[in-house]
Coordinates of C-alpha atoms and ligand atoms in Angstrom, one line a residue:
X1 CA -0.2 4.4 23.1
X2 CA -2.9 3.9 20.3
X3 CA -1.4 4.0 16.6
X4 CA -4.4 5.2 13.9
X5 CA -3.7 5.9 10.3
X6 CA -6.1 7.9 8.4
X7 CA -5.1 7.0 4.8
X8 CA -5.9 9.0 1.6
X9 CA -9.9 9.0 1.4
X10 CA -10.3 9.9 4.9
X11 CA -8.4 13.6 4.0
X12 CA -9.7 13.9 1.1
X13 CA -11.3 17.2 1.7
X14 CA -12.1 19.4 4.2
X15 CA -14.8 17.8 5.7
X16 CA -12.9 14.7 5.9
X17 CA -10.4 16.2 8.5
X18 CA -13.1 17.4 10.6
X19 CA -14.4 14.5 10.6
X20 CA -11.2 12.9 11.8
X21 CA -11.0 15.2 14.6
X22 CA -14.4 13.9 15.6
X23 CA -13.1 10.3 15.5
X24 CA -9.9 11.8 17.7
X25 CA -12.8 13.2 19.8
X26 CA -14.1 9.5 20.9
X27 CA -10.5 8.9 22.1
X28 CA -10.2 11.8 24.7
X29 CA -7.4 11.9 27.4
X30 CA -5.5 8.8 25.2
X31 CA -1.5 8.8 23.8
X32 CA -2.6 8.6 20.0
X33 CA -0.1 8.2 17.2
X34 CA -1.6 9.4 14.0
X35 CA -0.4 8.6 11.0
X36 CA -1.9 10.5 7.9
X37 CA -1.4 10.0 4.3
X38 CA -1.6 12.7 1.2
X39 CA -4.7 14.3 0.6
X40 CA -7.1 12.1 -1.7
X41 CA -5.2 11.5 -5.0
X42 CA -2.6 13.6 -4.1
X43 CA 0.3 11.4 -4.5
X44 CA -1.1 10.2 -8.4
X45 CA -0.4 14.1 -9.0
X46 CA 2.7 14.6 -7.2
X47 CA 4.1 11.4 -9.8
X48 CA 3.0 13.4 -12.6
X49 CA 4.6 16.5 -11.9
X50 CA 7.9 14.2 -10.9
X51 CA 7.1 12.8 -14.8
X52 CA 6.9 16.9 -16.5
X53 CA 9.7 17.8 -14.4
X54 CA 11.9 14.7 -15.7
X55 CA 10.9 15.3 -19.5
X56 CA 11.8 19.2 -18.3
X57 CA 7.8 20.4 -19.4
X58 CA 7.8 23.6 -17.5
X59 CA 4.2 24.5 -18.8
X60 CA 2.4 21.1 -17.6
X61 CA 4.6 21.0 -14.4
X62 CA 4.0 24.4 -13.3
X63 CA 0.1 23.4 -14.3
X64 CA -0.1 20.2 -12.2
X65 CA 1.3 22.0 -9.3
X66 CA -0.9 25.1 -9.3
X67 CA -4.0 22.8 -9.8
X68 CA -2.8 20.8 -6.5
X69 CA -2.1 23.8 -4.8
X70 CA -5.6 25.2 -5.4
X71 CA -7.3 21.8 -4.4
X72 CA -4.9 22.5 -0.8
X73 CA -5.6 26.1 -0.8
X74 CA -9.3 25.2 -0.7
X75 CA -9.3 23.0 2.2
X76 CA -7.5 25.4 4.4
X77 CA -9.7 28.1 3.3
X78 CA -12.7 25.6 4.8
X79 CA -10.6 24.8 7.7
X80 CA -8.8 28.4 8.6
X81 CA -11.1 30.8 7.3
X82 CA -9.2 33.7 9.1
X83 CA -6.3 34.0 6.9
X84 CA -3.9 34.7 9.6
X85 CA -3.2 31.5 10.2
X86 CA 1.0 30.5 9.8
X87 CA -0.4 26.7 8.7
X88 CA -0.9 29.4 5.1
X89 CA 2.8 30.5 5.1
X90 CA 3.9 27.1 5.7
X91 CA 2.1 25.4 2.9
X92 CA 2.7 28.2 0.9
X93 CA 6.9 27.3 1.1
X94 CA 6.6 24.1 0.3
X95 CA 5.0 25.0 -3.3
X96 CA 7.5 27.6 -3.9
X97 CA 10.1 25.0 -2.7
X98 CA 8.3 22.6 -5.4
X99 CA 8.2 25.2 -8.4
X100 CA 12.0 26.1 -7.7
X101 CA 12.9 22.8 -9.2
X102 CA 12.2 23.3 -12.6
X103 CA 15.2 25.5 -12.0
X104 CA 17.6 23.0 -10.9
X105 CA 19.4 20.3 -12.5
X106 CA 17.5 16.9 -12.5
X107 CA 19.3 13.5 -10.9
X108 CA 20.6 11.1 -12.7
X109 CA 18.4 9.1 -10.0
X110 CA 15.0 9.4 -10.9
X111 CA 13.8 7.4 -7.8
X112 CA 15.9 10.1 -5.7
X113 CA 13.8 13.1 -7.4
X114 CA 10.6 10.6 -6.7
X115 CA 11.1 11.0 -3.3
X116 CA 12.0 14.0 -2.8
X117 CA 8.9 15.6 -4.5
X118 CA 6.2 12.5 -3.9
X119 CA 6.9 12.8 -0.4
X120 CA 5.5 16.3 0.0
X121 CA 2.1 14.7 -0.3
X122 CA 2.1 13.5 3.4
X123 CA 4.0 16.4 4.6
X124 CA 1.3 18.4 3.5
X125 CA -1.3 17.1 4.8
X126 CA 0.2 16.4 8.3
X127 CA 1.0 19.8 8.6
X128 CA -2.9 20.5 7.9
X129 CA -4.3 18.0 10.0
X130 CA -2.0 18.8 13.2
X131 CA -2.6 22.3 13.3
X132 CA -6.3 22.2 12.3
X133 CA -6.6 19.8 15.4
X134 CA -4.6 22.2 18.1
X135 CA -7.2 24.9 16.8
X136 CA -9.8 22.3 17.3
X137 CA -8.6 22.6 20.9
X138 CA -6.8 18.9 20.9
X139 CA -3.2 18.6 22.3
X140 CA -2.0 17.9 19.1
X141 CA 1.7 18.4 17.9
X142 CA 3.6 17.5 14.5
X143 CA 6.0 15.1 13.9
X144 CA 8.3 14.3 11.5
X145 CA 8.5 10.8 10.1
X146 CA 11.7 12.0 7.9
X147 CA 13.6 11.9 11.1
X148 CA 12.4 9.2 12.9
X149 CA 12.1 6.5 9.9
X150 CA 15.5 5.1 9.1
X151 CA 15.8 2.9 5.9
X152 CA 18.3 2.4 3.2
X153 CA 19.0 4.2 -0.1
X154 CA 16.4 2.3 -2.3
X155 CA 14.8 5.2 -3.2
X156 CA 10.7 4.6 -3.8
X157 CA 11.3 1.4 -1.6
X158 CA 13.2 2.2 1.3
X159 CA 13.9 -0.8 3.7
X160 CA 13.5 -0.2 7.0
X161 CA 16.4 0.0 9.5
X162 CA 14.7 -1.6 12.6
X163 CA 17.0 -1.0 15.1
X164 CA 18.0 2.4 14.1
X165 CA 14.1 3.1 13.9
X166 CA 13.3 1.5 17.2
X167 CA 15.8 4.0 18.5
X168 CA 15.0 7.0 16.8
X169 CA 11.1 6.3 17.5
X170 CA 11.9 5.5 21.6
X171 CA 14.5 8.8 21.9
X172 CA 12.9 11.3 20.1
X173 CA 9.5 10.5 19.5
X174 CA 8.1 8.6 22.6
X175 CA 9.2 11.4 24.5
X176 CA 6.9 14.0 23.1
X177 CA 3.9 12.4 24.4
X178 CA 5.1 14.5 27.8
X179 CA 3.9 17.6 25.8
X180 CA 1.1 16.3 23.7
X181 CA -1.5 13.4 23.8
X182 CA -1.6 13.3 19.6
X183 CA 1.4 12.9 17.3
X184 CA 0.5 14.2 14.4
X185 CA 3.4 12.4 11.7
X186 CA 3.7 11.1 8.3
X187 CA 3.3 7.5 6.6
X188 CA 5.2 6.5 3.6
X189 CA 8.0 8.3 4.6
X190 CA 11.5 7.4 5.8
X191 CA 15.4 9.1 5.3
X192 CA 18.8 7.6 4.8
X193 CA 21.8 7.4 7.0
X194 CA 22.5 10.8 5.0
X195 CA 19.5 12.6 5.8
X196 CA 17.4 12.4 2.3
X197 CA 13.7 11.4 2.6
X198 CA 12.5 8.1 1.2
X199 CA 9.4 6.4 0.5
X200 CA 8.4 3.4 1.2
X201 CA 6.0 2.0 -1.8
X202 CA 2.9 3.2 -3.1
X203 CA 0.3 2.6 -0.7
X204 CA 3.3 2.5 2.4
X205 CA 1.3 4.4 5.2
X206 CA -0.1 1.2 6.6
X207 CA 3.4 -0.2 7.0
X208 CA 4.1 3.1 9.0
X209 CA 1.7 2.6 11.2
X210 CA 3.1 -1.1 12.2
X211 CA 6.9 0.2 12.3
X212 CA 5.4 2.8 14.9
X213 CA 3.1 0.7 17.1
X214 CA 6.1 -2.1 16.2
X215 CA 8.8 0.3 17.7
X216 CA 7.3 2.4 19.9
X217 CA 5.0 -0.9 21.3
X218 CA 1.9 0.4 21.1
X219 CA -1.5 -1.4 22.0
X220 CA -3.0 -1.2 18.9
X221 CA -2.8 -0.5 15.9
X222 CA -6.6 1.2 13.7
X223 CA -6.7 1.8 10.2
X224 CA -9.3 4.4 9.3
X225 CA -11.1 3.2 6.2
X226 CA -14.2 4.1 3.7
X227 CA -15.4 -0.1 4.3
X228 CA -16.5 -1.3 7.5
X229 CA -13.6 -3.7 7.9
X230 CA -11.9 -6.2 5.6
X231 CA -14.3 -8.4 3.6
X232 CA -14.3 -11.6 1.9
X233 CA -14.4 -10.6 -1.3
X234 CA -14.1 -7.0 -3.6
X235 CA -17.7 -5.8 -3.5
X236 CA -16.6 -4.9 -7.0
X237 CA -16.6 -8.5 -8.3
X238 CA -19.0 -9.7 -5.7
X239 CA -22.5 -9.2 -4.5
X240 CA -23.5 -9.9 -0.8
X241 CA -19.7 -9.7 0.6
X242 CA -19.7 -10.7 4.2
X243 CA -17.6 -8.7 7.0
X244 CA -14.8 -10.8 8.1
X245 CA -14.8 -9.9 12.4
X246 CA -12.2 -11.5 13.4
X247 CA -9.2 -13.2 11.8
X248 CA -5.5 -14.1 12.2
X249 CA -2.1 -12.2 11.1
X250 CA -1.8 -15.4 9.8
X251 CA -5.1 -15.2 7.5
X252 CA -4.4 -11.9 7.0
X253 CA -1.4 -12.6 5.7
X254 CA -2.4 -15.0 3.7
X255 CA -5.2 -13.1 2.0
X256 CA -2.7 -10.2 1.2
X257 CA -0.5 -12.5 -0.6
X258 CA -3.4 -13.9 -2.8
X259 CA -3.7 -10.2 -3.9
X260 CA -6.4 -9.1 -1.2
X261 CA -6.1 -4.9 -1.2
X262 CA -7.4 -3.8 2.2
X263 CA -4.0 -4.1 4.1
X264 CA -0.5 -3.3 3.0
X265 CA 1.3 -6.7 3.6
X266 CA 4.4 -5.5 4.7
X267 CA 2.3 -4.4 7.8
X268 CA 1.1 -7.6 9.3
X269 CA 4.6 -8.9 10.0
X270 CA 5.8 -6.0 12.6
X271 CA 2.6 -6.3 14.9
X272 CA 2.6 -10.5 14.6
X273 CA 6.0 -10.5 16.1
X274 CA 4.9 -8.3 18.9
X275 CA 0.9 -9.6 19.3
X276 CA -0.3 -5.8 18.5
X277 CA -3.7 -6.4 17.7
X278 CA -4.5 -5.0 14.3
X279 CA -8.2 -3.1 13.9
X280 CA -9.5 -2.2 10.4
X281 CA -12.5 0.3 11.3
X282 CA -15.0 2.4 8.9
X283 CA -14.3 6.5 9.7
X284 CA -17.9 6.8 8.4
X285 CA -19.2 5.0 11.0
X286 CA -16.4 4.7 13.5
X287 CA -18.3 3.3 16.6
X288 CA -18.7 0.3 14.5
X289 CA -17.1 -3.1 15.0
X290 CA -15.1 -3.6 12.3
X291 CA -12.2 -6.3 12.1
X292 CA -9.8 -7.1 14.1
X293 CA -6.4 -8.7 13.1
X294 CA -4.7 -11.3 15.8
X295 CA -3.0 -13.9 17.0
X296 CA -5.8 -16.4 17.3
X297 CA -6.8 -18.1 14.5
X298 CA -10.0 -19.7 16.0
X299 CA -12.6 -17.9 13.9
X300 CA -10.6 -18.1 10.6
X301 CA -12.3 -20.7 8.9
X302 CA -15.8 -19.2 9.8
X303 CA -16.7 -17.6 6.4
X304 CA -14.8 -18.5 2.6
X305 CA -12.8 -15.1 1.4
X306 CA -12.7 -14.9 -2.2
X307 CA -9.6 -13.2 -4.3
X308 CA -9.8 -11.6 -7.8
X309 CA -7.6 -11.1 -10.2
X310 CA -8.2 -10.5 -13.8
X311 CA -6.1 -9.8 -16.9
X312 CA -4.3 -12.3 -16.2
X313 CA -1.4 -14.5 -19.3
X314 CA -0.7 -18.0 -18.6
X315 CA 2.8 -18.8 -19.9
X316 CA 3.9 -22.2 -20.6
X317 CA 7.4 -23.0 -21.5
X318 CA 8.4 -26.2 -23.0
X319 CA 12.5 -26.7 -23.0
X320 CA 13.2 -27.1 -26.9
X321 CA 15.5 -29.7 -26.4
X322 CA 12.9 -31.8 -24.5
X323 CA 15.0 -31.9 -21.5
X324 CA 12.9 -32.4 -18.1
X325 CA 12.2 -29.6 -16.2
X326 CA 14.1 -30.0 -13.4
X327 CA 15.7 -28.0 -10.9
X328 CA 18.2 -26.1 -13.2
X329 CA 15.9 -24.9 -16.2
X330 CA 13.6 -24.3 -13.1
X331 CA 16.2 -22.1 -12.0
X332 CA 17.3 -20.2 -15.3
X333 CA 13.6 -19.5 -15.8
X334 CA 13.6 -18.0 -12.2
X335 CA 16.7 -15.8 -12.5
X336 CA 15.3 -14.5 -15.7
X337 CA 11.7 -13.7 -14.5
X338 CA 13.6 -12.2 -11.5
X339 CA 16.0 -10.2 -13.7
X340 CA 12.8 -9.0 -16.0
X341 CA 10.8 -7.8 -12.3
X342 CA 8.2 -10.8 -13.4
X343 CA 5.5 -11.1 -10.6
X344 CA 4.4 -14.8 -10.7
X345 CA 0.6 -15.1 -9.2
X346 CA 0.5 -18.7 -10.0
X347 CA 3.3 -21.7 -11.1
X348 CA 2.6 -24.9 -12.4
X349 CA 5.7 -27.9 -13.7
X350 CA 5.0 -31.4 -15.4
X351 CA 7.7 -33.2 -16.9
X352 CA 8.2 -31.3 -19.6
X353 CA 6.8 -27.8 -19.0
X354 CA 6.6 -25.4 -16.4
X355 CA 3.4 -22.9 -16.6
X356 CA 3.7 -19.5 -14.9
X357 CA 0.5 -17.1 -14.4
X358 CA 1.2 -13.2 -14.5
X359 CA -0.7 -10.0 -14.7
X360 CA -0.9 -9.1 -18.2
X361 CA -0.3 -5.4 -17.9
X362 CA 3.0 -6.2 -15.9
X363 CA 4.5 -8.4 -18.0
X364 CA 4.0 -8.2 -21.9
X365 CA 4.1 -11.4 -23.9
X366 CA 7.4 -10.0 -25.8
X367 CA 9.3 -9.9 -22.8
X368 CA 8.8 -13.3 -21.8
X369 CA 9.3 -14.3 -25.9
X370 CA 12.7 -12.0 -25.6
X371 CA 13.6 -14.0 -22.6
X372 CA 12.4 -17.4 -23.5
X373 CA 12.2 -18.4 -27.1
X374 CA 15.9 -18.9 -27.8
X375 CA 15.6 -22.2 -25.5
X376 CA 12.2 -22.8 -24.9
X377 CA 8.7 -23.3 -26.9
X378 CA 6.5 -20.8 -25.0
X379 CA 2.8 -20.4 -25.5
X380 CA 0.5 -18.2 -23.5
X381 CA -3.0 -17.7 -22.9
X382 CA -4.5 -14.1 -22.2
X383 CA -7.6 -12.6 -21.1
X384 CA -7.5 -15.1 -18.1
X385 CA -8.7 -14.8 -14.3
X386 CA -7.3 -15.6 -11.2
X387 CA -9.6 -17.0 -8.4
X388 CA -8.2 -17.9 -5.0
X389 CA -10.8 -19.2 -2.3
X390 CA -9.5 -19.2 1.2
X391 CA -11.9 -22.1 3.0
X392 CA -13.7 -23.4 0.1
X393 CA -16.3 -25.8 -0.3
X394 CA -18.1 -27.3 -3.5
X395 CA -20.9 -24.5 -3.6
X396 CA -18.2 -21.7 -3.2
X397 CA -16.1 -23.5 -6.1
X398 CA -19.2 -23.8 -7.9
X399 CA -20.3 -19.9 -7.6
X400 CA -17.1 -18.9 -8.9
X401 CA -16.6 -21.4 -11.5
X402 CA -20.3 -21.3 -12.9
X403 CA -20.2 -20.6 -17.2
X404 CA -16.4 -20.2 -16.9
X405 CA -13.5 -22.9 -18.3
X406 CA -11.1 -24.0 -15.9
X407 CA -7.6 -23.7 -17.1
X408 CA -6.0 -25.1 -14.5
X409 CA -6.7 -25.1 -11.1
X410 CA -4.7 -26.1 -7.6
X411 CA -6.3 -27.3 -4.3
X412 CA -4.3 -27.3 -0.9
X413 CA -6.8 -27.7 2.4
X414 CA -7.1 -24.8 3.1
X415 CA -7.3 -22.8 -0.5
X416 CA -8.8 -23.4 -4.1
X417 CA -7.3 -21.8 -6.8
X418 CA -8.7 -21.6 -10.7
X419 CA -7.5 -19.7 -13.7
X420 CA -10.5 -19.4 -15.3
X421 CA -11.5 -18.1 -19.0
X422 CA -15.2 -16.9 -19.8
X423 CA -17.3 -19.0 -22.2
Ligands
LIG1 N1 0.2 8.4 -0.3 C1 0.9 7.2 -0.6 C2 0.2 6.5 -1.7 O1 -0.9 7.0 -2.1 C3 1.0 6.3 0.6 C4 -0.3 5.8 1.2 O2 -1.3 6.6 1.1 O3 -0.4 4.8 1.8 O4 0.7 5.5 -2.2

């Protein structure tokens, strides 16, 4: 069995899902798991009707929804355009389901109503996509990732059960491949021992896809993308980036953790353990190469990947009593940062102070003064940048660096990192 996920930008419209059934097409005769996402920027919308229905703005929430049912009723009417069609009736519920809750009381849980309402997103477009392939002639059937996903009751982060999902997946899912050769199911979602749906994070449908090639040991594992693979930089903040071929979960890794978008790093861990290789392919051009993600590391050093992150605040606390920094401040400071959800990109100690780099819209300047200033002289910096270089060299340090300050920087063999200010 072949896992594939087709994430939001490869359903975005109608002619998005046929195009995925021509990709399906190339795969003829094979078990295919296939995970789908919500519908373009469906899951942005589905948060802002969880927001009018929280603040109880019946007008704007019965807008939002109405505006995403049209942008739904428009695809099917591209992809069905006889309207007898059940797939109608069946998306048709799940709005009425959706407006009904303006009726009902709101949890006390907000990440509980999250779920329940972000998650239709997926369901959505699963239903679409499964039924639009079995009229397409495919042996397609739908599956339900709110049965077969087991996690906890962290609502909006839902950790996975492994072993209850490794059974769940080999029991009731596995077997359907009897019927069908495509399993149409749902990523980002999950349920609790009790039976309520989850999610798993924003951007989770990768991490799907590795806890069903992970459980259900597939082959491989293909995420369906709008770029030709992963590169070595953001073509955003980069001219002339460089398609990375071939690279290890280890780099992979790696590169996710230095803030590198293309894969959602929970998802590497799950196929490392079991060797599944990992292949990040273009759905425009889906004959392509693209890159693949796998044990050997032999090619990893072969081209310098580059990592940006800007709005960046560089914090520097000084204990007031001119104590040392040493491992108990170290550890206040921690707990505190911890307690305040602080996301450190970058740490730094001398004697005397301790420097930590964050992303300025995360973490505003008066939390850390809340936090801080009662034991400790903090200054900060704004308006910085982050620049990690996996496999530097001078003239890659030098690109990066030209007509910029260096703040600080940190070199290990393998990586260079600068925070850097314009000039
Ligand atoms: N639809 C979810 C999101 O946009 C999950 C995903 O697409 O990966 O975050």
């Amino acid at each position: 069995m072949k896992v594939f996920k087709f994430g939001g930008a490869s359903v975005k419209n109608a002619d998005a899902v046929k195009n995925v059934a021509s990709i399906l097409s190339l795969f003829e005769g094979e078990k295919l798991t296939v995970v789908v996402s919500a519908m373009g920027k469906t899951t942005n919308k589905l948060e802002e009707i969880v927001t009018a229905l929280k603040n109880q703005n019946r007008k704007e929430f019965m807008g939002l929804i109405e505006e995403l049912e049209l942008f739904h009723e428009d695809i099917l009417a591209d992809l069905f355009p006889e309207k007898h069609f059940t797939i109608y009736n069946t998306i048709e519920a799940i709005f009425e389901e959706l407006k009904e809750k303006i009726n009902k009381p709101f949890s006390e849980n907000t990440s509980f109503e999250y779920d329940q309402i972000v998650s239709l997103g997926e369901v959505i477009s699963s239903h679409i996509v499964a039924v639009y392939l079995t009229e397409q002639g495919f042996s397609a059937e739908w599956m339900d990732a709110r049965q077969l996903v087991r996690t906890d009751n962290n609502y909006q982060e839902g950790k996975v059960d492994w072993s209850k999902t490794e059974f769940l997946i080999q029991s009731k899912f596995l077997p359907a491949f009897s019927n069908s050769t495509i399993l149409v199911t749902q990523g980002f979602l999950g349920h609790t021992p009790e039976g309520f749906t989850t999610t798993l994070g924003r951007e989770g449908s990768d991490y799907t896809a590795g806890i069903f090639a992970f459980c259900g040991n597939a082959e491989s594992v293909t995420i369906w993308k709008d770029v030709p693979g992963m590169l070595n930089a953001d073509p955003k903040y980069f001219e002339d980036t460089i398609k990375l071929d071939k690279i290890s979960f280890k780099e992979a890794i790696e590169l996710s953790y230095y803030g590198a978008s293309v894969i959602h790093p929970k998802t590497i861990k799950p196929l490392q353990n079991k060797g599944i290789s990992l292949f990040v392919k273009s759905f425009i051009e889906p004959l392509a190469e693209g890159t693949v993600i796998q044990s050997s590391t032999s090619n990893d050093e072969l081209v310098p990947s580059f990592i940006f992150k800007k709005e960046q605040t560089l914090y520097s606390f000084t204990p007031k009593d001119f104590s040392f920094i040493v491992e108990e401040n170290l550890s206040d400071i921690f707990n505190q940062l911890s307690l305040a959800k602080a996301k450190i990109n970058l740490m730094q100690n001398s004697a005397l102070s301790f420097s930590i780099l964050v992303d300025s819209q995360k973490t505003s300047p008066e939390t850390i003064l809340n936090l801080f200033s009662a034991n400790y002289e903090v200054r900060y910096n704004e308006g910085l940048e982050l620049v990690t270089i996996r496999h530097y060299d001078e003239a890659t340090i030098d690109r990066v660096t030209k007509n910029k300050e260096i703040i600080l920087q940190q070199r290990t063999r393998h990586t260079a990192r600068f925070v850097l200010k314009s000039i």
